[in-house]
Amino acid sequence: MTDVPLTPRRPLLARFLESRNGLGLLFMLPAAVFLLCFLTYPLGLGVWLGFTDTRIGRTGEFIGLENYIWLFDDPIFWLSVYNTILYTVVASVLKFGLGLWLALILNEHLPFKTFFRAIILLPWVVPTVLSALAFWWIYDSQFSIISWVLMQWGLIDTPINFLGQPNHARASVIAANVWRGIPFVAISLLAGLQTIPQSLNEAAALDGATSWQRFTKVTLPLLTPIIAVVMTFSVLFTFTDFQLIYVLTRGGPVNATHLMATLSFQRAIPGGQLGEGAAIAVAMIPFLLAAILFSFFGLQRRRWQQGND
Amino acid sequence: MASVTFRDVRKAFGSVEVLHGVSIDIEEGQFVVLVGPSGCGKSTLLRMLAGLEHITAGEILIGDRVVNTLPPKERDIAMVFQNYALYPHITVAENMGFSLKLKGVSKKEIESLVSPAAEMLGLSHLLDRYPRQLSGGQRQRVAMGRAIVRKPQVFLFDEPLSNLDAKLRVSMRTEIKNLHQRLKTTTVYVTHDQIEAMTMADKIVVMHDGIVAQVGAPLDLYDRPENLFVAGFIGSPAMNMVTGTLDANDRNIFVTGDGERLPIAEPGDAEPGREMIYGVRPEHFQLGGDTTLRVEVVEPTGSETHVVAFLGETEIVCVFRERISAGPGDELKVTIDAGSVHLFDAKEGDRLSV
Ligand SMILES: Nc1ncnc2c1ncn2[C@@H]1O[C@H](COP(=O)(O)OP(=O)(O)OP(=O)(O)O)[C@@H](O)[C@H]1O
Ligand SMILES: [Mg+2]
């Protein structure tokens, strides 16, 4: 037999630490642990709770899909789904329309431009709870300033019951949400508008475009990437809104303004049914995923954005 | 095609007046170049003609029509912007057909108008690309194509070549000139490059600080500048200028501050005693004679020789067809072509000689 010279094998750990991937993994570890603890754990716990009959003060048992089957037959749950979709769609459309309109105005040359831009941000800067309280007072069934003004003008005889009547209440909370959400949309779209070179509008004007055509054929198409981002965020914020509703109506009257988020909280904490509350919250996930998916396609670089500069 | 007339046009931004009464007549089919240093108001004037800038005072006419209050889209003008201003979200073909589409022209007809224009500009193979996918020169051509397709009354160009490299600039210059010769559309072209102005224009308007310094054919401006500004601005290398006055006894002799005596054939009404400026272009020196220059630098370019030298205490530049072997510090005897000398008032800058 011949002697085969053996190269001594180095310890596994040393080789692992020196390889590129091994080292990379090592550096990623802290971040991964952090993500796991603070993101995945609560989410996972929530999802798990949805499959149990946990109540406050009592650990629950795994009951499979029972919570979901129960919810499926619960008209209040379906009402909250309907409310959430209505709330999100109407509020988002209004925020988009009004926000874009405001952004277009603020993009023009007007006196005190910076002053107005600062003012616009106010609703966003005020803490939600504070603005919700203000709206609560504005919508008060007896002392509402809106009712008072309308009565002074002789348009109505008795105060409007803003939060006491289902459709009034829905409209009222949507109005409050729109008021609060407009600054974000308007300021973001304004930033987008400012990236569009003035000369494009001038070229279009010389090419014979009316101001409406300049808007639809030049400004709007160039703004779509930013609109996609802004509206994705806006929809997500609106869909998961909780504070405004909870302060203004607590879901009332007769659940007419319950959103999925408020219903989930209502069932879980004051109601004590943690499992059921979690199940409602989990039921929001498919909607949110759909919104994210939609924006993913909306956000893809368009063909005209590709290629080198 | 139409003529364009500026009548005492003024422009103020807030309280600052930047155009102080500009009057220019542009005939049908002319190629007029507005030239002047940065900030003199060329772009502002062009944008007022296009309707993009409000006219503070005066009148602008396209044809016989006063257009002061007409919005841009009714002026029937096409403009090529310095940054081209192509619509980034539509293709080259759509960019070129944009104005026609707005007018409601049918797709087929748009195509039949766009493709010959694209052909003419060598863009046929790029029609489906987006502006981002083009080189600077190609974008420039698309911008011109967009203007051509409309068959407007007047073309406006605002420094269309300043983003291109030197070589491309020269070839685009020829292309634009050829295009004008083919289409014969009235053109107003803004540049701060006097070579561009000289080579392209039927008529040059030299602007300076918001006023028109001189209007004329390129060679007229070169041969007979009306004032010191035009004399110094037009021509490269620039005209040599020496301060001094006419000899009291012989008005055909100019005495410089250093006591040099230089010839002048036609002093006009210039009176001795007044401080004047004696201007002579670099190519109006001949070798041999009784004026002495002290050579500083000799720059042979092959076809000619540039000599930087001192005439008394004034630095001047001469261009000779001959090759010269002088070195720095050497003396060079030259003659000034007395018939090609210009005389200006030193204070007002007005032309004094004939
Ligand atoms: N919107 C504006 N507001 C205030 N001043 C302006 C405005 N636009 C131009 N000006 C001023 O008007 C003057 C002329 O500007 P203009 O752009 O016409 O110069 P230009 O001759 O085109 O220069 P350049 O060769 O650098 O393009 C400048 O002094 C400029 O500062
Ligand atoms: Mg300019």
XYZ file of C-alpha atoms and ligand atoms in Angstrom:
695
model
C 0.000 0.000 0.000
C 1.164 3.483 -0.691
C 1.043 6.260 1.784
C -1.621 8.828 1.009
C -0.558 12.126 2.526
C -3.437 13.390 4.582
C -4.118 17.061 4.837
C -5.347 17.649 8.313
C -9.066 18.555 8.295
C -9.657 21.745 10.139
C -12.426 21.897 12.722
C -15.909 22.372 11.320
C -16.570 25.593 13.248
C -13.457 27.285 11.912
C -14.402 26.393 8.349
C -17.939 27.601 8.908
C -16.767 30.907 10.307
C -14.405 31.490 7.417
C -16.845 30.700 4.643
C -18.654 33.638 3.134
C -22.149 32.352 3.737
C -21.389 31.204 7.252
C -20.135 34.593 8.252
C -23.074 36.274 6.553
C -25.458 34.067 8.487
C -23.702 34.970 11.687
C -24.051 38.678 11.033
C -27.710 38.253 10.163
C -28.457 36.419 13.357
C -29.145 39.419 15.629
C -31.518 40.960 13.121
C -33.241 37.631 12.569
C -33.690 37.071 16.290
C -35.013 40.590 16.673
C -37.517 40.107 13.853
C -38.580 36.764 15.236
C -39.161 38.120 18.732
C -40.834 41.374 17.987
C -42.664 40.759 14.734
C -43.346 37.110 14.294
C -44.051 36.275 17.908
C -46.984 38.667 18.416
C -48.349 37.844 14.985
C -47.981 34.131 15.595
C -49.536 34.422 19.034
C -52.472 36.319 17.532
C -53.015 33.688 14.899
C -52.713 30.935 17.513
C -55.202 32.676 19.803
C -57.671 32.678 16.935
C -57.677 28.876 17.053
C -58.348 28.711 20.813
C -61.157 29.593 23.178
C -58.934 31.735 25.369
C -60.687 34.182 27.667
C -59.093 36.808 29.817
C -57.713 35.131 32.895
C -58.036 31.588 31.530
C -55.683 29.838 29.099
C -57.698 28.358 26.319
C -57.628 25.125 24.429
C -57.156 24.504 20.759
C -60.569 24.387 19.160
C -59.643 24.401 15.488
C -61.784 26.531 13.224
C -64.632 26.841 15.687
C -64.144 30.602 16.153
C -64.229 31.156 12.412
C -67.287 28.988 11.920
C -68.965 30.932 14.689
C -68.007 34.247 13.085
C -69.244 33.054 9.729
C -72.751 32.906 11.155
C -72.405 36.137 13.117
C -74.323 38.993 11.420
C -72.462 41.582 13.484
C -69.161 40.315 12.122
C -70.468 40.600 8.576
C -71.811 44.048 9.354
C -68.320 45.047 10.526
C -66.825 43.671 7.309
C -69.323 45.697 5.314
C -68.618 48.797 7.418
C -64.868 48.394 7.060
C -65.037 48.081 3.296
C -67.448 50.989 2.990
C -65.334 53.092 5.337
C -62.100 52.273 3.516
C -63.425 52.720 -0.003
C -65.373 55.932 0.555
C -62.734 57.533 2.778
C -59.864 56.570 0.451
C -61.626 57.851 -2.644
C -62.448 61.126 -0.908
C -58.941 61.481 0.484
C -57.474 60.840 -2.942
C -59.767 63.264 -4.737
C -59.523 66.069 -2.212
C -55.837 65.432 -1.528
C -54.957 65.604 -5.214
C -57.031 68.737 -5.621
C -55.297 70.396 -2.673
C -51.881 69.311 -3.956
C -52.635 70.826 -7.358
C -53.688 74.107 -5.756
C -50.640 74.212 -3.506
C -48.417 73.544 -6.517
C -49.611 76.768 -8.170
C -48.050 80.111 -7.454
C -50.156 81.577 -4.700
C -49.379 84.082 -2.001
C -48.339 82.731 1.405
C -47.577 79.367 -0.186
C -45.381 78.055 2.621
C -47.898 79.216 5.190
C -50.694 77.231 3.522
C -48.487 74.191 3.159
C -47.786 74.288 6.880
C -51.477 74.743 7.703
C -52.395 71.729 5.600
C -50.224 69.511 7.760
C -52.022 70.483 10.976
C -54.699 67.753 11.043
C -51.947 65.200 10.749
C -49.813 66.658 13.490
C -52.585 66.758 16.089
C -52.783 63.477 18.045
C -55.624 61.338 16.734
C -57.293 61.098 20.095
C -57.339 64.853 20.420
C -58.848 65.399 16.991
C -61.318 62.612 17.646
C -62.399 64.374 20.831
C -62.778 67.604 18.896
C -64.954 65.856 16.350
C -66.939 64.271 19.133
C -67.804 67.773 20.274
C -68.451 68.972 16.729
C -70.849 66.056 16.250
C -72.532 66.480 19.632
C -76.254 65.875 19.338
C -77.156 69.157 21.042
C -74.159 71.484 20.960
C -72.822 70.640 17.516
C -71.407 73.736 15.860
C -72.484 72.443 12.458
C -76.089 72.077 13.572
C -75.899 75.478 15.190
C -74.610 77.179 12.039
C -77.168 75.442 9.843
C -79.904 76.460 12.252
C -78.683 80.054 12.268
C -78.887 80.071 8.490
C -82.373 78.646 8.782
C -81.526 75.536 6.772
C -82.668 73.114 9.473
C -84.999 73.358 12.460
C -83.617 70.816 14.905
C -80.022 69.753 15.564
C -78.747 66.893 13.438
C -78.211 63.683 15.366
C -74.789 63.044 13.846
C -73.699 60.018 15.798
C -77.049 58.630 16.872
C -78.433 57.538 13.521
C -76.626 54.723 11.628
C -76.060 56.385 8.261
C -75.360 59.780 9.789
C -72.842 58.129 12.065
C -71.132 56.365 9.166
C -70.904 59.577 7.184
C -69.635 61.428 10.239
C -66.798 59.029 11.046
C -65.822 58.918 7.374
C -65.708 62.718 7.301
C -63.492 62.754 10.382
C -61.168 60.158 8.871
C -60.967 62.088 5.618
C -60.141 65.303 7.473
C -57.344 63.510 9.257
C -55.999 61.635 6.253
C -55.929 64.432 3.675
C -52.633 66.039 4.767
C -50.666 62.866 4.174
C -52.139 62.398 0.707
C -51.919 66.079 -0.240
C -48.352 66.627 0.910
C -47.086 63.376 -0.635
C -48.755 64.141 -3.957
C -47.432 67.696 -3.799
C -43.932 66.275 -3.447
C -44.675 64.122 -6.488
C -45.993 67.079 -8.480
C -42.831 69.010 -7.779
C -40.735 66.342 -9.462
C -42.551 66.939 -12.764
C -40.565 69.487 -14.775
C -42.438 72.697 -15.529
C -41.210 72.556 -19.113
C -43.357 69.462 -19.785
C -46.468 71.440 -18.999
C -45.220 74.314 -21.114
C -44.475 71.974 -24.000
C -47.972 70.542 -23.718
C -49.471 74.028 -23.646
C -47.613 74.875 -26.866
C -48.731 71.554 -28.336
C -52.274 72.779 -27.929
C -53.375 71.056 -24.726
C -56.065 72.642 -22.589
C -55.340 72.721 -18.873
C -57.572 69.671 -18.403
C -55.676 67.810 -21.127
C -52.379 68.822 -19.557
C -53.610 67.318 -16.310
C -54.918 64.061 -17.749
C -52.280 63.477 -20.421
C -49.117 64.713 -18.723
C -49.426 65.330 -14.988
C -51.553 62.356 -14.000
C -49.606 59.662 -15.896
C -46.341 60.976 -14.484
C -47.813 60.987 -11.003
C -49.084 57.378 -11.054
C -46.018 55.830 -9.373
C -46.407 58.171 -6.430
C -50.169 57.782 -6.346
C -49.671 54.012 -6.048
C -47.426 54.362 -2.991
C -49.507 57.006 -1.300
C -52.804 55.249 -1.812
C -51.444 51.901 -0.639
C -50.446 53.457 2.640
C -53.643 55.428 2.854
C -55.768 52.314 2.318
C -53.785 50.353 4.900
C -54.119 53.133 7.483
C -57.831 53.494 6.847
C -58.550 49.787 6.853
C -56.896 49.298 10.220
C -58.267 52.521 11.744
C -59.291 52.177 15.344
C -58.770 55.304 17.428
C -61.185 57.633 15.640
C -64.073 55.186 15.723
C -63.426 54.085 19.244
C -63.430 57.622 20.591
C -66.320 58.889 18.467
C -68.850 56.042 18.508
C -67.373 52.882 20.070
C -68.903 51.137 17.090
C -72.413 52.397 17.764
C -75.160 53.152 17.196
C -76.192 49.477 17.186
C -72.854 48.402 15.649
C -73.460 50.638 12.639
C -69.904 51.982 12.696
C -68.089 48.924 14.020
C -65.035 48.243 11.924
C -63.254 44.909 12.086
C -60.534 46.471 14.208
C -62.940 47.936 16.735
C -65.089 44.809 16.842
C -62.015 42.679 17.417
C -60.941 44.863 20.313
C -64.494 45.038 21.661
C -64.857 41.255 21.742
C -61.335 40.591 22.999
C -60.738 43.075 25.784
C -64.005 44.474 27.201
C -65.802 41.303 26.116
C -63.060 39.052 27.407
C -63.251 36.663 24.415
C -59.594 36.830 23.408
C -59.865 33.927 20.996
C -62.797 35.372 19.096
C -61.256 38.845 18.968
C -58.066 37.360 17.583
C -60.031 35.476 14.957
C -61.640 38.728 13.751
C -58.242 40.386 13.572
C -56.847 37.436 11.629
C -59.766 37.742 9.230
C -58.422 41.214 8.305
C -55.204 39.699 6.999
C -56.539 38.492 3.613
C -57.899 41.978 2.879
C -54.595 43.580 3.807
C -52.680 41.056 1.724
C -54.939 41.834 -1.218
C -54.208 45.541 -0.782
C -50.472 44.900 -0.621
C -50.602 42.660 -3.669
C -52.522 45.301 -5.546
C -49.952 47.938 -4.701
C -47.149 45.553 -5.590
C -48.404 45.461 -9.134
C -49.250 49.156 -9.044
C -45.737 49.954 -7.888
C -43.868 47.975 -10.493
C -41.660 50.163 -12.604
C -43.567 51.116 -15.669
C -42.070 50.542 -19.057
C -41.323 54.224 -19.541
C -39.401 54.359 -16.270
C -36.987 51.676 -17.364
C -33.725 52.111 -19.224
C -30.839 54.348 -18.433
C -31.016 58.046 -17.893
C -45.055 80.736 -42.061
C -45.446 84.188 -40.637
C -43.457 87.252 -39.790
C -42.802 88.168 -36.174
C -42.599 91.686 -34.793
C -41.535 92.903 -31.376
C -42.583 96.480 -30.656
C -40.923 98.110 -27.670
C -41.397 94.964 -25.591
C -40.686 95.209 -21.892
C -40.616 92.599 -19.178
C -40.471 93.055 -15.450
C -40.310 90.322 -12.827
C -41.808 92.055 -9.821
C -40.063 95.405 -9.637
C -36.998 94.300 -11.623
C -37.149 95.152 -15.302
C -35.104 92.665 -17.337
C -36.111 93.718 -20.869
C -36.019 97.466 -21.494
C -37.892 97.989 -24.719
C -36.944 95.495 -27.399
C -37.953 96.059 -31.018
C -37.178 93.462 -33.676
C -38.652 92.754 -37.111
C -38.451 89.197 -38.340
C -39.501 88.511 -41.899
C -41.368 85.470 -43.128
C -39.086 82.459 -43.435
C -36.094 84.126 -41.845
C -33.741 82.319 -39.527
C -33.059 84.771 -36.725
C -30.592 84.086 -33.949
C -30.825 85.873 -30.603
C -27.377 85.915 -29.117
C -25.926 87.502 -26.024
C -24.241 86.718 -22.749
C -25.967 84.725 -20.022
C -28.764 86.588 -18.275
C -29.329 89.206 -20.969
C -32.959 88.151 -21.452
C -32.898 85.937 -24.544
C -34.953 83.121 -23.054
C -37.377 85.573 -21.517
C -37.994 87.205 -24.893
C -38.492 83.823 -26.555
C -40.877 82.674 -23.847
C -42.890 85.856 -24.235
C -43.224 85.125 -27.940
C -44.357 81.588 -27.095
C -46.906 82.867 -24.598
C -45.257 81.265 -21.594
C -44.386 84.595 -20.013
C -46.668 87.593 -19.526
C -45.817 90.678 -21.621
C -45.368 93.633 -19.281
C -45.490 96.327 -21.972
C -45.216 96.657 -25.731
C -46.611 94.430 -28.439
C -45.688 91.146 -30.057
C -47.149 90.351 -33.462
C -47.218 87.059 -35.320
C -48.195 87.874 -38.896
C -50.487 90.901 -38.505
C -52.009 89.669 -35.299
C -51.139 91.078 -31.883
C -50.705 88.024 -29.688
C -50.108 89.683 -26.313
C -53.090 88.054 -24.641
C -53.343 84.930 -26.787
C -52.705 81.689 -24.874
C -49.774 79.571 -26.131
C -51.956 76.974 -27.804
C -53.531 79.538 -30.098
C -50.258 81.053 -31.292
C -49.389 78.130 -33.562
C -45.792 78.036 -32.438
C -43.510 75.080 -31.785
C -40.649 75.277 -29.356
C -37.608 73.096 -28.764
C -36.573 73.407 -25.139
C -33.033 73.283 -23.852
C -33.832 70.138 -21.834
C -35.989 68.894 -24.760
C -39.069 68.448 -22.502
C -40.029 65.126 -24.081
C -42.976 63.410 -22.418
C -41.251 60.528 -20.605
C -44.307 58.271 -20.386
C -45.005 57.930 -24.100
C -42.944 56.626 -26.998
C -41.019 58.646 -29.548
C -43.821 58.223 -32.086
C -46.427 59.332 -29.554
C -44.272 62.264 -28.536
C -44.064 63.417 -32.124
C -47.775 62.923 -32.714
C -48.919 64.384 -29.395
C -50.181 67.699 -30.724
C -51.993 66.023 -33.611
C -53.675 63.604 -31.236
C -54.880 66.525 -29.150
C -56.349 68.056 -32.265
C -58.300 64.848 -32.859
C -56.443 63.825 -36.007
C -57.013 60.171 -36.871
C -54.406 57.571 -35.968
C -53.671 56.762 -39.572
C -53.164 60.368 -40.503
C -50.893 60.941 -37.507
C -48.758 58.039 -38.634
C -48.605 59.364 -42.175
C -47.343 62.698 -40.822
C -44.970 61.319 -38.200
C -43.147 58.801 -40.355
C -41.812 61.217 -42.999
C -40.626 63.545 -40.236
C -38.964 60.623 -38.464
C -37.435 59.596 -41.766
C -36.053 63.080 -42.320
C -34.439 63.088 -38.870
C -33.184 59.501 -38.973
C -35.490 58.404 -36.170
C -37.441 55.703 -37.985
C -35.883 52.830 -36.039
C -36.458 54.541 -32.676
C -40.176 55.238 -32.921
C -41.142 52.611 -30.325
C -38.582 53.648 -27.749
C -39.220 55.773 -24.694
C -37.259 59.019 -24.263
C -35.201 57.458 -21.460
C -33.809 54.928 -23.879
C -32.333 57.559 -26.213
C -29.014 59.365 -26.344
C -28.830 63.127 -25.980
C -28.559 63.718 -29.713
C -31.483 61.416 -30.435
C -33.635 63.191 -27.853
C -32.716 66.475 -29.438
C -33.900 65.174 -32.799
C -37.155 63.879 -31.315
C -37.780 67.326 -29.876
C -37.253 68.797 -33.334
C -39.448 66.109 -34.852
C -42.237 67.010 -32.465
C -41.955 70.596 -33.658
C -41.768 69.763 -37.361
C -44.792 67.469 -37.382
C -47.010 70.346 -36.338
C -46.056 72.539 -39.313
C -46.252 75.650 -37.139
C -46.051 79.317 -38.124
C -42.840 79.810 -36.177
C -40.148 77.550 -34.715
C -38.518 78.563 -31.472
C -35.274 77.034 -30.248
C -33.852 77.810 -26.818
C -30.200 76.749 -26.739
C -31.067 73.375 -28.229
C -27.473 72.251 -28.646
C -25.971 73.219 -25.328
C -26.361 69.719 -23.847
C -24.499 68.021 -26.677
C -20.798 67.363 -27.092
C -18.757 69.585 -29.376
C -18.751 67.271 -32.379
C -22.452 66.503 -32.283
C -23.132 70.199 -31.875
C -21.424 70.957 -35.158
C -23.334 68.283 -37.040
C -26.691 69.213 -35.489
C -25.982 72.820 -36.429
C -25.799 71.800 -40.064
C -28.849 69.606 -39.697
C -30.977 72.404 -38.272
C -29.790 74.741 -40.980
C -30.631 72.167 -43.671
C -34.006 71.613 -42.127
C -34.723 75.309 -42.272
C -33.679 75.491 -45.885
C -36.084 72.674 -46.662
C -39.073 73.820 -44.593
C -38.544 77.590 -44.826
C -40.380 78.121 -41.558
C -39.712 81.351 -39.694
C -37.282 80.448 -36.922
C -36.114 82.212 -33.787
C -33.078 80.550 -32.304
C -31.523 81.455 -28.984
C -27.892 80.762 -28.195
C -25.010 82.300 -26.337
C -22.532 80.761 -28.750
C -21.523 83.366 -31.298
C -20.144 80.730 -33.697
C -23.574 79.110 -33.804
C -25.064 82.525 -34.408
C -22.646 83.431 -37.195
C -22.963 80.132 -39.036
C -26.720 79.641 -38.860
C -28.383 83.032 -38.947
C -29.909 85.027 -41.762
C -30.085 87.774 -39.214
C -28.495 88.100 -35.805
C -29.929 90.029 -32.894
C -27.237 90.767 -30.335
C -28.719 91.401 -26.918
C -27.047 92.942 -23.918
C -28.593 93.559 -20.506
C -32.151 93.577 -21.749
C -31.681 95.765 -24.798
C -30.901 95.053 -28.440
C -27.274 96.018 -29.043
C -27.439 95.514 -32.815
C -29.453 93.717 -35.466
C -27.980 92.653 -38.784
C -26.670 89.997 -41.111
C -23.789 87.988 -39.585
C -21.062 89.575 -41.694
C -22.470 93.079 -41.244
C -22.142 92.656 -37.504
C -18.637 91.394 -37.993
C -17.538 94.103 -40.398
C -19.337 97.036 -38.894
C -20.225 96.611 -35.200
C -22.348 99.529 -33.988
C -20.872 99.599 -30.520
C -18.134 98.270 -28.294
C -20.284 95.463 -26.938
C -20.999 93.958 -30.353
C -17.396 94.535 -31.404
C -16.144 92.554 -28.438
C -18.861 89.877 -28.546
C -18.782 88.897 -32.207
C -15.601 87.336 -33.527
C -13.204 84.779 -32.160
C -10.469 85.540 -31.235
C -12.063 88.808 -30.126
C -11.311 92.224 -31.597
C -8.240 93.968 -30.161
C -8.992 97.240 -28.413
C -6.547 99.995 -27.608
C -7.379 103.201 -25.719
C -6.177 106.595 -26.962
C -7.291 109.470 -29.195
C -6.811 110.906 -32.678
C -3.751 112.967 -33.443
C -4.666 116.661 -33.326
C -2.860 117.413 -36.593
C -3.577 114.273 -38.574
C -6.984 112.656 -38.057
C -5.737 109.567 -39.896
C -3.385 108.769 -37.032
C -4.548 107.294 -33.701
C -2.245 107.932 -30.764
C -2.508 105.309 -28.039
C -2.063 106.045 -24.343
C 1.467 104.697 -24.634
C 2.317 106.985 -27.522
C 2.098 104.370 -30.270
C 0.906 105.833 -33.579
C -1.567 103.645 -35.475
C -3.183 104.268 -38.875
C -6.884 104.759 -39.508
C -8.348 105.359 -42.971
C -11.815 106.666 -42.207
C -12.141 108.298 -38.792
C -15.606 109.690 -39.635
C -16.668 112.615 -37.459
C -14.431 111.610 -34.562
C -12.852 114.646 -32.974
C -9.326 114.607 -31.567
C -9.042 115.084 -27.813
C -11.936 112.794 -26.860
C -10.988 109.462 -25.313
C -11.611 106.728 -27.881
C -11.099 103.059 -28.462
C -9.284 101.798 -31.509
C -10.470 98.351 -32.554
C -8.751 96.045 -34.973
C -9.526 92.409 -35.658
C -6.703 89.840 -35.282
C -6.593 89.046 -38.989
C -6.074 92.687 -40.027
C -2.369 92.662 -39.266
C 0.220 91.975 -41.959
C 3.823 91.007 -41.425
C 6.399 93.691 -42.127
C 5.955 97.438 -41.576
C 6.642 100.020 -38.918
C 4.435 99.001 -35.981
C 6.413 97.073 -33.413
C 4.935 94.231 -31.345
C 6.651 92.419 -28.482
C 5.823 88.713 -28.880
C 4.574 86.824 -25.856
C 3.227 83.524 -27.185
C 3.167 81.989 -30.664
C 0.451 79.399 -31.308
C 0.672 77.668 -34.687
C -2.598 75.922 -35.603
C -1.307 74.597 -38.914
C -3.380 76.683 -41.287
C -2.587 79.925 -39.491
C -0.518 81.303 -36.645
C -1.919 83.075 -33.613
C 0.442 85.507 -31.976
C -0.238 87.000 -28.558
C 1.852 90.136 -28.265
C 2.117 93.535 -26.587
C 1.404 96.717 -28.502
C 2.860 99.206 -26.054
C 1.301 98.073 -22.788
C -1.834 96.521 -24.348
C -2.041 92.806 -24.969
C -3.364 91.977 -28.419
C -3.888 88.894 -30.570
C -2.924 88.691 -34.241
C -3.657 85.952 -36.727
C -1.313 85.456 -39.679
C -1.575 83.105 -42.638
C 2.208 82.760 -42.578
C 4.212 80.555 -40.264
C 6.287 82.527 -37.825
C 9.416 81.460 -36.044
C 9.565 84.282 -33.485
C 9.890 83.349 -29.810
C 8.768 85.081 -26.612
C 10.361 88.491 -26.146
C 11.204 88.926 -29.854
C 10.114 92.009 -31.720
C 7.744 91.645 -34.637
C 7.188 94.363 -37.263
C 3.614 94.524 -38.583
C 1.255 96.758 -40.560
C -2.338 97.368 -39.561
C -4.873 97.367 -42.396
C -5.991 100.979 -41.913
C -9.244 100.432 -43.862
C -10.480 97.743 -41.479
C -10.073 99.705 -38.283
C -13.019 100.606 -36.037
C -13.208 103.614 -33.754
C -15.512 103.798 -30.726
C -16.322 106.385 -28.122
C -14.667 105.197 -24.914
C -17.484 106.413 -22.636
C -20.657 105.681 -24.573
C -19.264 102.806 -26.620
C -20.834 104.124 -29.849
C -19.170 103.693 -33.200
C -17.373 106.834 -34.433
C -15.593 105.728 -37.600
C -17.431 105.256 -40.888
N -38.976 83.917 -13.195
C -38.074 84.886 -13.008
N -38.155 85.697 -11.933
C -37.265 86.682 -11.753
N -36.262 86.965 -12.576
C -36.114 86.199 -13.660
C -37.008 85.128 -13.942
N -36.631 84.543 -15.090
C -35.546 85.211 -15.502
N -35.237 86.215 -14.661
C -34.130 87.168 -14.818
O -34.244 87.728 -16.090
C -32.977 87.912 -16.666
C -32.956 87.283 -18.035
O -33.111 85.889 -17.900
P -33.088 84.931 -19.160
O -33.383 83.561 -18.671
O -33.960 85.481 -20.203
O -31.568 85.002 -19.593
P -30.868 84.317 -20.845
O -30.411 85.410 -21.716
O -31.749 83.302 -21.419
O -29.616 83.646 -20.163
P -28.969 82.211 -20.442
O -28.085 82.359 -21.616
O -28.184 81.962 -19.194
O -30.083 81.244 -20.638
C -31.969 87.319 -15.709
O -31.339 88.380 -15.028
C -32.793 86.498 -14.771
O -32.243 86.538 -13.492
Mg -31.765 81.096 -21.437
